[in-house]
């Protein structure tokens, strides 16, 4: 397992976004604290590394993929060359990947992006919100577009989508995938950081009112890294408020009970795992666990970055995806030595 540019980190897990706790008086105080934190960090703030025009998806073909349970998935197919399929995060949309997609198209890649069920322009389907369904939806996209030798990449819940495909549809992954790239994600163990009381908060109109208020961008401070870019906070807030309440809650429940870890040892594809050193949503300990579980894993920690890597580190992520298009199954590396504690470097 290649642990280049990595180190052990201990960061508290706050998987539920800060905004989900803002419906109470205590949450309002938290919002004020978030604004104060953002003000204090302005001296370390960074300019946006992305071209503003690159937050819109590249021009290409838009189509709808219908799944076997009746969901309609909105898909964008852009560029030409080796294929990369991008699955987005919980409460996101395919546009989250736009800065990465532009870089990939410019470097000669075909990029397929889609709205996960219940998000963006995609519908839910009769199976509702389940982790196996995430993998089945990705399989439906791969088959509908007849993609071969594709790099399968996912951010946060999108990473769970890729792992669900690997776990529940290994034949599809083997036949249609070249490599997997897991960005700021986890395979299980999230129950403790996703309390059941969060469901009511996520459905509360008060949460949306706070998000749309002047507090809104500050409430997203915990999802970015050491050098916050306010434009990233605003854009992340915007995709969150666009997500319907039933989608927020449905996927919260599914992720809380998820455990894909037992299936990961049998993964055949080369896997790259990316995590920000300042990720408070899926902290680096989850990435270390993934790297230990998968024999073909390579782990890279992006120093100073948080959870929103498709925005914060679009160039690094696009570079890793481009590199993955050249990967082969023969590149699987040696597992870490026995007896190394989970979450620690080998």
Coordinates of N, CA and C in Angstrom, one line a residue, residues 2 9 29 34 87 91 100 102 118 123 135 163 193 196 198 210 220 245 257 270 280 283 318 320 325:
X2 N 0.8 2.1 -1.0 CA 1.6 3.3 -1.1 C 1.0 4.4 -0.2
X9 N -3.5 11.3 11.6 CA -4.1 12.5 12.1 C -5.3 12.1 13.0
X29 N -26.2 30.2 18.2 CA -25.0 30.6 18.8 C -23.8 29.9 18.0
X34 N -19.4 30.3 14.2 CA -18.8 30.0 12.8 C -18.4 31.3 12.1
X87 N -19.5 10.4 -9.3 CA -20.7 10.4 -8.5 C -20.5 11.4 -7.3
X91 N -26.5 15.5 -0.5 CA -27.1 16.9 -0.6 C -26.3 17.7 -1.6
X100 N -13.5 19.9 -11.6 CA -12.7 18.8 -11.9 C -13.0 18.3 -13.4
X102 N -14.0 20.1 -15.9 CA -13.4 21.0 -16.9 C -11.9 20.6 -17.1
X118 N -32.9 11.4 -6.2 CA -33.4 12.4 -5.3 C -32.7 13.7 -5.3
X123 N -35.0 11.6 -10.2 CA -36.1 11.1 -9.3 C -35.7 10.0 -8.4
X135 N -25.2 1.6 -5.7 CA -24.4 0.8 -6.6 C -25.1 0.4 -7.8
X163 N -18.2 2.2 -3.8 CA -17.9 1.0 -3.0 C -19.1 0.1 -3.0
X193 N -21.8 9.6 14.5 CA -21.7 11.0 14.1 C -23.0 11.4 13.3
X196 N -29.9 10.3 15.5 CA -31.3 10.2 15.0 C -32.0 11.6 15.1
X198 N -31.0 14.3 14.3 CA -30.6 15.1 13.2 C -31.7 15.1 12.1
X210 N -32.0 29.7 8.0 CA -30.7 30.0 8.4 C -29.6 29.9 7.3
X220 N -21.2 26.6 6.8 CA -20.5 25.6 6.1 C -19.0 25.6 6.4
X245 N -35.9 17.9 1.5 CA -35.8 17.3 2.9 C -35.9 15.8 2.9
X257 N -26.6 3.5 8.8 CA -26.6 2.1 9.0 C -25.7 1.3 8.1
X270 N -7.6 -1.5 -9.0 CA -6.7 -0.5 -8.3 C -7.5 0.6 -7.7
X280 N -13.3 17.4 8.5 CA -14.0 17.1 9.7 C -15.3 16.3 9.5
X283 N -13.3 12.3 8.5 CA -11.9 12.5 8.9 C -10.9 11.5 8.3
X318 N -8.3 16.1 -10.2 CA -8.3 15.8 -11.6 C -7.0 15.1 -12.0
X320 N -5.2 13.0 -10.2 CA -5.3 11.7 -9.7 C -6.2 10.8 -10.6
X325 N -6.7 6.7 -15.1 CA -7.1 6.1 -16.4 C -6.0 5.3 -17.0

